[in-house]
Coordinates of C-alpha atoms in Angstrom, one line a residue:
Chain A
M2 CA -10.0 40.7 32.2
V3 CA -8.9 39.8 35.7
E4 CA -10.9 39.8 38.9
W5 CA -9.8 41.4 42.2
N6 CA -11.6 41.8 45.5
Y7 CA -12.2 45.3 46.8
N8 CA -12.9 44.8 50.5
T9 CA -12.3 47.4 53.2
E10 CA -13.2 47.3 56.9
Y11 CA -14.5 50.7 57.7
R12 CA -14.5 52.2 61.2
H13 CA -17.9 53.9 61.0
S14 CA -18.4 56.3 63.9
Y15 CA -21.8 57.8 64.6
A16 CA -20.0 60.7 66.2
E17 CA -22.5 63.5 67.0
D18 CA -25.4 61.2 66.1
S19 CA -24.3 58.7 68.8
P20 CA -27.0 59.7 71.4
F21 CA -29.7 58.4 69.0
F22 CA -28.1 54.9 68.7
T23 CA -27.4 54.7 72.5
A24 CA -31.0 55.6 73.3
L25 CA -32.3 52.7 71.2
G26 CA -30.8 50.4 73.8
K27 CA -33.0 52.1 76.4
G28 CA -36.1 51.7 74.3
K29 CA -36.2 55.3 73.3
L30 CA -36.5 57.1 70.0
I31 CA -34.7 60.4 70.0
G32 CA -35.4 63.2 67.5
S33 CA -34.2 66.8 67.3
K34 CA -35.7 70.3 67.7
C35 CA -34.0 73.3 66.2
K36 CA -33.1 75.9 68.9
S37 CA -33.7 78.7 66.5
C38 CA -36.7 77.9 64.3
G39 CA -38.3 75.1 66.4
F40 CA -38.5 72.6 63.5
K41 CA -39.0 69.1 65.0
Y42 CA -37.1 66.3 63.2
G43 CA -38.3 62.7 63.2
T44 CA -34.7 61.6 62.3
Y45 CA -31.9 62.7 64.6
R46 CA -29.6 65.5 63.5
K47 CA -27.5 67.9 65.5
Y48 CA -27.9 70.9 63.2
C49 CA -30.9 72.3 61.4
M50 CA -31.2 71.8 57.7
Y51 CA -32.6 75.3 57.2
C52 CA -30.5 77.6 59.4
G53 CA -27.6 75.5 60.6
S54 CA -28.5 76.1 64.2
E55 CA -27.8 73.5 66.8
T56 CA -30.7 71.3 67.8
D57 CA -31.9 69.9 71.2
D58 CA -32.7 66.2 71.6
I59 CA -36.4 65.4 72.0
E60 CA -38.0 62.1 72.8
L61 CA -40.3 60.9 70.0
P62 CA -43.6 59.1 70.5
L63 CA -43.2 55.4 70.0
Q64 CA -46.5 55.2 68.0
G65 CA -46.9 56.7 64.6
K66 CA -48.5 56.1 61.2
I67 CA -47.3 54.8 57.9
H68 CA -46.5 57.7 55.6
S69 CA -45.3 55.5 52.8
F70 CA -44.0 51.9 52.4
T71 CA -42.4 49.5 49.9
T72 CA -41.7 45.8 50.0
C73 CA -38.3 44.9 48.6
Y74 CA -37.8 41.7 46.6
Y75 CA -34.3 42.7 45.5
S76 CA -31.7 44.7 47.3
G77 CA -28.1 45.5 47.5
E78 CA -25.7 42.5 47.9
T79 CA -25.4 43.0 51.6
F80 CA -29.1 42.5 52.2
R81 CA -29.6 39.7 49.7
G82 CA -30.4 37.2 52.5
D83 CA -33.1 39.5 54.0
V84 CA -35.5 39.8 51.0
P85 CA -38.4 40.2 51.0
Y86 CA -38.6 43.0 53.6
T87 CA -40.6 46.1 54.0
L88 CA -39.4 49.7 54.5
V89 CA -41.6 52.4 55.9
L90 CA -41.5 56.1 56.4
V91 CA -43.1 56.8 59.8
E92 CA -44.9 60.0 60.7
F93 CA -45.2 60.9 64.4
P94 CA -47.9 63.2 65.9
G95 CA -46.5 66.7 66.4
I96 CA -43.3 66.0 64.6
D97 CA -42.4 67.9 61.3
S98 CA -40.5 65.2 59.4
L99 CA -40.3 61.5 59.1
F100 CA -38.3 58.4 60.1
M101 CA -37.3 55.5 57.9
S102 CA -37.5 52.0 59.4
R103 CA -38.3 48.4 58.7
L104 CA -41.8 47.1 59.2
F105 CA -42.7 43.6 60.2
M106 CA -46.3 42.5 59.5
R107 CA -48.1 39.6 61.0
N108 CA -49.2 36.8 58.6
G109 CA -51.8 37.9 56.2
E110 CA -51.6 41.6 57.0
K111 CA -50.7 44.2 54.4
P112 CA -49.3 47.6 55.0
E113 CA -51.4 50.7 54.2
I114 CA -50.7 54.4 54.3
G115 CA -52.2 55.8 57.5
M116 CA -51.9 52.5 59.4
D117 CA -51.0 52.9 63.1
I118 CA -47.6 51.3 63.9
V119 CA -45.5 51.1 67.0
A120 CA -41.8 50.9 67.6
Q121 CA -40.2 47.7 68.9
F122 CA -36.6 47.5 70.1
K123 CA -34.2 44.6 69.7
K124 CA -33.3 42.8 72.9
F125 CA -29.6 42.7 72.0
Q126 CA -28.2 45.9 70.6
T127 CA -26.4 45.8 67.3
F128 CA -25.8 49.6 67.5
T129 CA -27.3 50.1 64.1
V130 CA -30.5 51.8 63.1
N131 CA -32.0 48.3 62.9
D132 CA -32.1 48.2 66.7
V133 CA -35.6 49.7 66.2
Y134 CA -38.3 48.4 63.9
F135 CA -42.1 48.8 63.7
V136 CA -45.1 46.5 63.8
P137 CA -48.8 47.2 63.5
A138 CA -50.2 48.8 66.7
Chain B
M26 CA -28.2 86.9 41.1
V27 CA -25.9 88.9 38.8
D28 CA -26.4 88.3 35.1
N29 CA -23.5 89.9 33.4
Q30 CA -22.3 86.8 31.7
R31 CA -21.3 85.9 28.2
K32 CA -23.5 83.9 26.0
V33 CA -22.6 80.2 25.8
Y34 CA -23.1 77.8 22.9
M35 CA -22.8 74.1 22.4
I36 CA -20.9 73.6 19.1
A37 CA -20.3 69.8 19.1
G38 CA -21.3 66.6 20.8
G39 CA -20.6 62.9 20.7
M40 CA -21.2 59.7 22.5
T41 CA -20.5 56.0 22.5
P42 CA -23.3 53.5 22.2
F43 CA -24.3 52.6 25.8
K44 CA -23.7 48.9 26.6
K45 CA -24.4 46.6 29.5
I46 CA -20.8 45.4 29.4
N47 CA -17.9 46.7 27.3
F48 CA -14.7 45.0 28.3
K49 CA -13.0 45.9 25.0
E50 CA -12.8 49.6 25.7
D51 CA -12.0 51.2 29.1
F52 CA -13.4 54.5 30.2
R53 CA -10.5 56.5 28.6
L54 CA -11.1 55.0 25.2
N55 CA -14.9 55.5 25.6
V56 CA -14.2 59.2 26.3
K57 CA -11.8 59.4 23.3
H58 CA -14.4 57.8 20.9
S59 CA -17.1 60.3 22.0
L60 CA -14.6 63.2 21.6
D61 CA -13.4 61.9 18.2
Y62 CA -17.0 61.9 17.0
A63 CA -17.6 65.5 18.2
L64 CA -14.3 66.8 16.7
K65 CA -15.0 65.2 13.3
D66 CA -18.6 66.5 13.3
S67 CA -17.6 70.0 14.0
G68 CA -14.3 70.2 12.1
M69 CA -12.4 71.0 15.3
K70 CA -9.1 69.8 16.6
T71 CA -8.1 68.8 20.1
G72 CA -5.8 71.9 20.2
D73 CA -8.9 74.1 19.8
I74 CA -10.1 73.2 23.3
D75 CA -9.1 75.4 26.2
G76 CA -9.8 73.1 29.0
S77 CA -12.2 70.4 30.3
V78 CA -14.6 69.3 33.0
S79 CA -14.8 65.6 33.7
A80 CA -17.8 63.8 35.1
Y81 CA -18.0 60.4 36.7
F82 CA -20.0 59.4 39.7
S83 CA -18.3 56.6 41.7
D84 CA -14.7 55.8 42.5
H85 CA -16.1 52.5 43.8
L86 CA -17.7 51.6 40.5
Q87 CA -14.7 52.7 38.6
G88 CA -12.1 51.0 40.7
Q89 CA -9.9 53.9 39.8
L90 CA -9.5 57.2 41.6
I91 CA -8.7 60.5 39.7
A92 CA -10.0 58.8 36.6
G93 CA -10.8 62.3 35.1
A94 CA -7.1 63.1 35.0
M95 CA -6.4 59.8 33.3
S96 CA -9.0 60.5 30.7
N97 CA -7.7 64.0 30.2
D98 CA -4.2 63.0 29.3
F99 CA -5.5 60.1 27.2
I100 CA -7.4 62.5 24.9
G101 CA -4.5 64.9 24.5
L102 CA -5.5 67.6 27.0
A103 CA -2.6 67.2 29.4
G104 CA -1.3 70.6 30.5
K105 CA -4.7 72.3 30.1
P106 CA -7.0 73.3 33.0
S107 CA -9.4 70.5 34.1
K108 CA -11.6 69.6 37.0
R109 CA -13.9 66.8 38.1
I110 CA -17.5 67.3 39.0
E111 CA -19.4 64.8 41.0
G112 CA -23.1 65.0 42.0
G113 CA -24.6 61.5 42.0
G114 CA -27.0 61.0 39.0
A115 CA -26.8 64.7 38.3
T116 CA -23.0 64.4 37.7
G117 CA -23.2 64.9 34.0
G118 CA -25.8 67.6 34.1
L119 CA -23.7 69.5 36.7
A120 CA -20.5 69.1 34.8
F121 CA -22.3 70.5 31.7
Q122 CA -23.3 73.5 33.8
T123 CA -19.7 73.9 35.1
A124 CA -18.4 74.0 31.5
Y125 CA -21.1 76.6 30.8
E126 CA -19.8 78.7 33.7
E127 CA -16.2 78.4 32.4
I128 CA -17.4 80.1 29.2
A129 CA -19.9 82.5 30.7
S130 CA -17.3 83.8 33.1
G131 CA -14.8 84.4 30.4
T132 CA -12.3 81.9 31.9
M133 CA -12.3 79.8 28.7
D134 CA -13.5 80.3 25.1
T135 CA -14.0 76.6 24.5
C136 CA -14.6 74.0 27.1
L137 CA -15.1 70.2 26.8
A138 CA -17.5 68.6 29.2
Y139 CA -17.1 64.8 29.2
G140 CA -18.7 62.1 31.3
F141 CA -18.3 58.4 31.6
E142 CA -19.1 55.4 33.8
N143 CA -18.2 51.7 33.5
M144 CA -20.7 50.1 35.7
S145 CA -20.0 46.6 34.5
H146 CA -17.1 46.3 36.9
V147 CA -19.5 45.0 39.4
G148 CA -22.7 42.9 39.2
T149 CA -26.2 44.4 39.6
W150 CA -26.6 43.4 43.3
R151 CA -23.2 44.8 44.3
G152 CA -23.9 47.8 42.1
N153 CA -27.1 48.4 44.0
D154 CA -25.0 48.3 47.2
I155 CA -22.4 50.8 46.0
I156 CA -25.0 53.2 44.7
A157 CA -26.9 52.9 48.0
L158 CA -23.9 54.3 49.8
G159 CA -25.1 57.5 48.1
S160 CA -27.7 57.6 50.8
D161 CA -27.2 58.2 54.6
A162 CA -24.8 55.4 55.7
S163 CA -25.9 55.7 59.3
F164 CA -29.7 56.0 59.0
D165 CA -30.9 54.7 55.6
Y166 CA -28.5 52.2 53.9
P167 CA -28.2 49.8 56.9
L168 CA -32.0 49.2 56.8
G169 CA -31.5 47.5 53.4
G170 CA -32.0 50.8 51.7
F171 CA -31.2 50.9 48.0
Y172 CA -32.3 53.3 45.3
T173 CA -35.2 51.4 43.9
A174 CA -36.7 51.2 47.4
Y175 CA -36.2 55.0 48.0
Y176 CA -37.9 55.8 44.7
A177 CA -40.6 53.2 45.4
L178 CA -41.4 55.0 48.7
M179 CA -41.8 58.2 46.7
A180 CA -43.9 56.5 44.0
T181 CA -46.2 54.9 46.7
R182 CA -46.9 58.3 48.2
H183 CA -47.3 59.9 44.7
M184 CA -50.0 57.3 44.0
Y185 CA -51.7 58.0 47.3
E186 CA -51.7 61.8 46.9
F187 CA -52.6 62.0 43.3
G188 CA -54.1 58.7 42.2
T189 CA -51.2 57.9 39.8
T190 CA -51.4 54.2 38.7
E191 CA -48.9 51.5 38.0
K192 CA -50.4 51.3 34.5
Q193 CA -49.5 54.9 33.9
M194 CA -46.0 54.2 35.1
A195 CA -45.8 51.3 32.7
M196 CA -46.8 53.6 29.8
V197 CA -43.6 55.5 30.3
S198 CA -41.6 52.3 30.0
V199 CA -43.4 51.3 26.8
K200 CA -42.8 54.8 25.3
N201 CA -39.1 55.0 26.2
H202 CA -38.2 51.5 25.2
G203 CA -40.2 51.9 22.0
N204 CA -38.5 55.2 21.1
A205 CA -35.1 53.5 21.5
M206 CA -36.0 51.1 18.7
H207 CA -34.9 53.9 16.3
N208 CA -31.7 54.8 18.2
P209 CA -28.6 52.9 17.4
Y210 CA -26.8 54.3 20.5
A211 CA -29.5 52.7 22.8
Q212 CA -28.7 49.8 25.0
A213 CA -32.2 48.3 25.4
P214 CA -34.6 49.0 22.5
M215 CA -37.7 47.0 23.0
N216 CA -41.2 46.7 21.6
I217 CA -43.1 46.0 24.8
T218 CA -46.6 46.4 26.1
V219 CA -48.1 47.8 29.3
E220 CA -48.8 44.1 30.2
D221 CA -45.1 43.2 29.7
V222 CA -44.1 45.9 32.2
M223 CA -46.9 45.0 34.7
N224 CA -45.8 41.3 34.5
S225 CA -42.1 41.9 34.9
P226 CA -40.6 40.9 38.3
V227 CA -41.4 43.2 41.2
V228 CA -38.2 44.8 42.5
S229 CA -39.7 47.0 45.2
T230 CA -43.4 47.6 45.3
P231 CA -44.8 49.3 43.2
I232 CA -41.7 49.4 41.0
K233 CA -41.0 46.5 38.6
M234 CA -38.0 45.4 36.6
L235 CA -39.2 47.2 33.4
D236 CA -39.8 50.4 35.4
I237 CA -36.1 50.8 36.1
C238 CA -33.3 52.3 34.2
L239 CA -30.2 50.4 33.1
M240 CA -26.7 50.2 34.4
S241 CA -24.4 51.0 31.5
D242 CA -20.8 51.4 30.2
G243 CA -20.4 54.4 28.0
A244 CA -19.3 58.0 27.6
A245 CA -20.6 61.3 26.1
C246 CA -19.1 64.7 25.5
A247 CA -20.2 68.3 24.7
I248 CA -18.0 71.1 23.5
L249 CA -19.1 74.5 24.7
A250 CA -17.9 77.8 23.3
S251 CA -18.3 81.6 23.5
E252 CA -20.2 83.4 20.8
D253 CA -17.1 84.5 18.8
V254 CA -15.7 81.0 18.7
A255 CA -19.1 79.5 17.9
K256 CA -19.4 81.7 14.9
S257 CA -16.0 80.6 13.6
Y258 CA -17.1 77.0 13.1
S259 CA -19.1 76.0 10.1
G260 CA -21.5 73.8 12.1
K261 CA -24.8 74.8 13.5
P262 CA -24.4 76.0 17.1
V263 CA -27.1 75.7 19.8
L264 CA -27.5 78.4 22.5
I265 CA -27.5 77.3 26.1
R266 CA -30.1 79.8 27.1
S267 CA -29.9 79.3 30.9
I268 CA -29.0 76.9 33.6
G269 CA -30.6 76.2 37.0
S270 CA -29.8 73.9 39.9
S271 CA -30.9 73.3 43.4
S272 CA -30.6 70.8 46.3
D273 CA -32.6 69.1 48.9
T274 CA -32.0 66.9 52.0
M275 CA -30.1 63.7 51.3
R276 CA -32.5 61.8 53.6
L277 CA -36.0 61.4 52.3
A278 CA -37.2 61.4 55.9
D279 CA -36.0 65.0 56.4
R280 CA -38.2 66.4 53.6
P281 CA -40.6 69.0 55.0
F282 CA -44.3 69.6 54.4
G283 CA -44.6 73.2 53.2
E284 CA -45.9 75.1 50.2
V285 CA -45.3 74.5 46.5
P286 CA -42.7 76.9 44.9
L287 CA -44.9 78.3 42.2
L288 CA -44.2 78.9 38.6
P289 CA -45.5 82.1 36.9
N290 CA -48.4 80.1 35.4
E291 CA -49.5 78.6 38.7
N292 CA -51.3 80.0 41.8
T293 CA -51.7 79.0 45.4
D294 CA -55.4 77.9 44.9
M295 CA -54.2 75.0 42.7
Y296 CA -52.4 73.5 45.7
S297 CA -54.3 74.6 48.7
N298 CA -54.5 71.1 50.2
L299 CA -51.0 69.9 49.1
K300 CA -48.2 69.5 51.7
Y301 CA -45.0 69.9 49.7
P302 CA -42.7 68.3 48.8
G303 CA -43.1 65.5 51.4
V304 CA -41.8 62.5 49.6
H305 CA -44.2 62.6 46.6
S306 CA -42.3 65.3 44.6
F307 CA -38.7 66.6 44.0
R308 CA -38.5 70.1 45.4
A309 CA -35.0 70.5 44.0
G310 CA -36.2 69.8 40.5
R311 CA -38.9 72.4 40.8
L312 CA -36.5 75.0 42.2
A313 CA -33.9 74.2 39.5
A314 CA -36.5 74.5 36.8
R315 CA -37.8 77.8 38.3
M316 CA -34.3 79.2 38.3
A317 CA -33.6 78.2 34.7
Y318 CA -37.1 79.5 33.5
G319 CA -36.5 82.8 35.3
K320 CA -33.2 83.4 33.5
A321 CA -34.7 82.4 30.2
G322 CA -37.8 84.5 30.6
I323 CA -40.1 81.4 30.4
T324 CA -43.4 82.0 32.1
N325 CA -45.4 79.0 30.8
P326 CA -43.1 75.9 30.3
E327 CA -46.1 73.8 29.2
K328 CA -46.3 76.0 26.1
E329 CA -42.8 77.3 25.7
I330 CA -40.7 74.1 25.9
D331 CA -40.8 72.0 22.7
F332 CA -39.2 68.8 24.1
A333 CA -37.4 67.5 27.2
E334 CA -34.8 65.0 28.2
L335 CA -36.0 64.1 31.7
Y336 CA -34.3 61.9 34.3
D337 CA -36.3 58.7 34.0
A338 CA -34.3 56.6 36.5
Y339 CA -37.7 55.1 37.2
T340 CA -40.9 55.4 35.3
S341 CA -42.4 57.1 38.4
S342 CA -39.7 59.7 38.3
E343 CA -40.4 60.7 34.8
I344 CA -44.1 61.3 35.8
Q345 CA -42.9 63.2 38.8
A346 CA -40.6 65.3 36.6
Y347 CA -43.5 66.3 34.3
E348 CA -44.9 68.0 37.4
D349 CA -41.7 69.3 38.9
M350 CA -40.8 70.9 35.5
G351 CA -44.3 72.5 35.3
F352 CA -45.3 70.6 32.1
C353 CA -48.6 70.0 33.9
P354 CA -49.8 70.8 37.4
Y355 CA -48.9 68.6 40.4
G356 CA -51.1 65.6 40.4
H357 CA -51.6 65.5 36.6
G358 CA -48.4 63.7 35.7
G359 CA -50.1 60.3 35.3
K360 CA -52.7 61.8 33.0
F361 CA -49.9 63.6 31.0
I362 CA -48.5 60.2 29.8
E363 CA -51.9 58.6 29.6
D364 CA -53.0 61.4 27.2
G365 CA -49.9 60.8 25.1
R366 CA -48.6 64.3 25.6
S367 CA -45.0 63.1 26.1
M368 CA -45.1 60.6 23.2
L369 CA -43.1 61.3 20.1
D370 CA -46.1 62.8 18.4
G371 CA -47.4 64.5 21.5
D372 CA -47.3 68.3 22.1
L373 CA -44.3 68.0 24.5
P374 CA -42.2 64.9 23.6
V375 CA -40.0 63.5 26.4
N376 CA -37.0 61.2 26.1
M377 CA -37.4 60.7 22.4
E378 CA -34.2 58.6 22.2
G379 CA -35.2 56.3 25.0
G380 CA -34.0 58.1 28.2
L381 CA -32.2 56.3 31.0
Q382 CA -34.7 53.5 30.7
A383 CA -33.7 52.3 27.3
S384 CA -30.9 54.5 25.9
G385 CA -28.9 53.8 29.0
H386 CA -27.5 55.2 32.2
A387 CA -23.7 55.4 32.4
I388 CA -24.1 57.7 35.4
G389 CA -21.4 60.3 34.8
A390 CA -22.2 60.4 31.0
T391 CA -26.0 60.6 31.4
G392 CA -26.5 64.3 31.8
I393 CA -24.1 65.0 28.9
M394 CA -25.8 62.3 26.8
Q395 CA -29.0 64.3 27.3
A396 CA -27.3 67.4 26.1
V397 CA -26.0 65.7 23.0
Y398 CA -29.4 64.4 22.1
A399 CA -30.9 67.9 22.7
F400 CA -28.1 69.4 20.6
W401 CA -28.9 67.1 17.7
Q402 CA -32.6 67.7 18.1
L403 CA -32.2 71.5 18.0
Q404 CA -29.7 71.3 15.1
G405 CA -32.3 69.2 13.2
T406 CA -29.5 66.6 12.6
I407 CA -31.1 63.5 14.2
H408 CA -31.1 61.8 10.8
K409 CA -27.4 62.4 10.3
H410 CA -26.5 61.0 13.8
L411 CA -29.0 58.2 14.3
G412 CA -29.4 57.1 10.6
N413 CA -33.1 57.9 10.5
S414 CA -35.5 60.7 11.3
R415 CA -38.1 58.8 13.3
L416 CA -37.0 60.5 16.5
Q417 CA -36.6 64.0 15.2
V418 CA -38.9 66.6 16.8
K419 CA -40.3 68.9 14.1
N420 CA -38.6 72.3 14.1
P421 CA -37.9 72.5 17.8
Q422 CA -36.9 75.9 19.1
R423 CA -36.3 75.1 22.7
G424 CA -35.5 72.0 24.7
L425 CA -34.9 71.2 28.4
I426 CA -32.5 68.7 30.0
H427 CA -32.9 67.5 33.5
S428 CA -31.0 65.2 35.9
H429 CA -30.9 64.5 39.6
A430 CA -28.8 63.0 42.3
G431 CA -30.0 60.7 45.0
T432 CA -33.7 61.2 45.6
G433 CA -33.3 64.8 44.4
A434 CA -30.4 65.9 46.6
Y435 CA -29.0 67.8 43.7
E436 CA -30.9 68.7 40.5
A437 CA -29.8 70.3 37.3
V438 CA -32.0 71.9 34.6
S439 CA -30.6 73.5 31.5
I440 CA -32.5 75.2 28.7
M441 CA -31.1 75.0 25.1
E442 CA -32.3 76.9 22.0
A443 CA -32.0 76.7 18.3
V444 CA -30.3 79.7 16.7

């Protein structure tokens, strides 16, 4: 057995999803609304999962509720230095689907389903989905 | 859908023991060993096979692209038609169904489906990373997303919706590890207690180390044939009665909140307050099962299925699958294991050989491993293959195998029957 390193630098373009990542730098969360069926997505997508129609950009509320959560004590190798961290699925009022994000709790607080949470934006953009995170409202 | 297809039988199966690390045999030799076993068991020769379908999940894990072609020439099938099927954790299940289609359509009279994965090429943390690339690489993975976390988000919501408990999840682990004590192919047979599972390290709340399936090296194969060919071999063929598959959004966050796709023995009143699937259930699993049941004429799976090999990547997902498959109504999955119904001596045994939790999960091989176990169960030959009869279901007539990709982005359900 020999060991070899498999390491590739990827050029990851957000392409048609770019408006979402750009908006994070302006303190905005952008979702999508299907032009045809009107389904409102909590996670940005340019085309509808049901009919394939193009969607319009919509601005999402910055406050929502915890739909589900998990605190990770293990992870993939890339995030080994981050554990423990908490992931949440966020539900927004009037929006038909969810948004996944990280949740940061204050000392002693524990996440609960239904808890009110609010979006915060990083001061210096990394141009990843981590430019937004949530804290208790 | 048109149903003018030929009947399809499974006439032979084989597998390697699943191991955490197997540096002495590469994927090609694993495939060969599983095929040699199947050929010997059925009295067939390599030349009797018309073509093949290969199944492996990840080029990243394998460190070798077009590994199906390399396996194909290694086992003596160079020059015969072959294709690779990939569909995450459902890879093996979907490859099995593709081989079914080769026979049903009349393209081939015998078709080999083989699956493999050698996950020991990387460590567990790196393996988690690679598998997590099987989620949205823009929106999910960069959060620190990995599969245990995704299933944990589903389990948390299932507990909230239905009152499912961590203790009920632990019971699945105890069952599957205990069953594997009688399976020499299994990677992690263990006599453990609910307390052992509850006290194992938390990976991603509420999922703990002993709630999670294994990463494995191994291979499995199934030889499928038309009715005429099946009759020409002296073994005991098993009918593949029907196949079903479906899909759902890759991102958990995109799952809608609609109505339950009902089975014939369910009604809307049962779920009047349930928003479905959300993230508590696997809609693709339910739709795949409904398709397979429809083709097989099954109207009450709870009564008409004798055993099942379910995709227990996590203990929570086995409980969710009881409901998706219609073995009990939505919300009753926790009670299903608590009442012992999926135990070896229950009325609908599940994962008798240990499932992914204890028998192992060499991803591309897994769905085919399930088919091999179901084949042996329906033949009544568990004693012959495992060296003991402890895991043999008594006189089973019909079994179900089920696997899924991602958090249910693809799902495959196949129904097999004794003849």
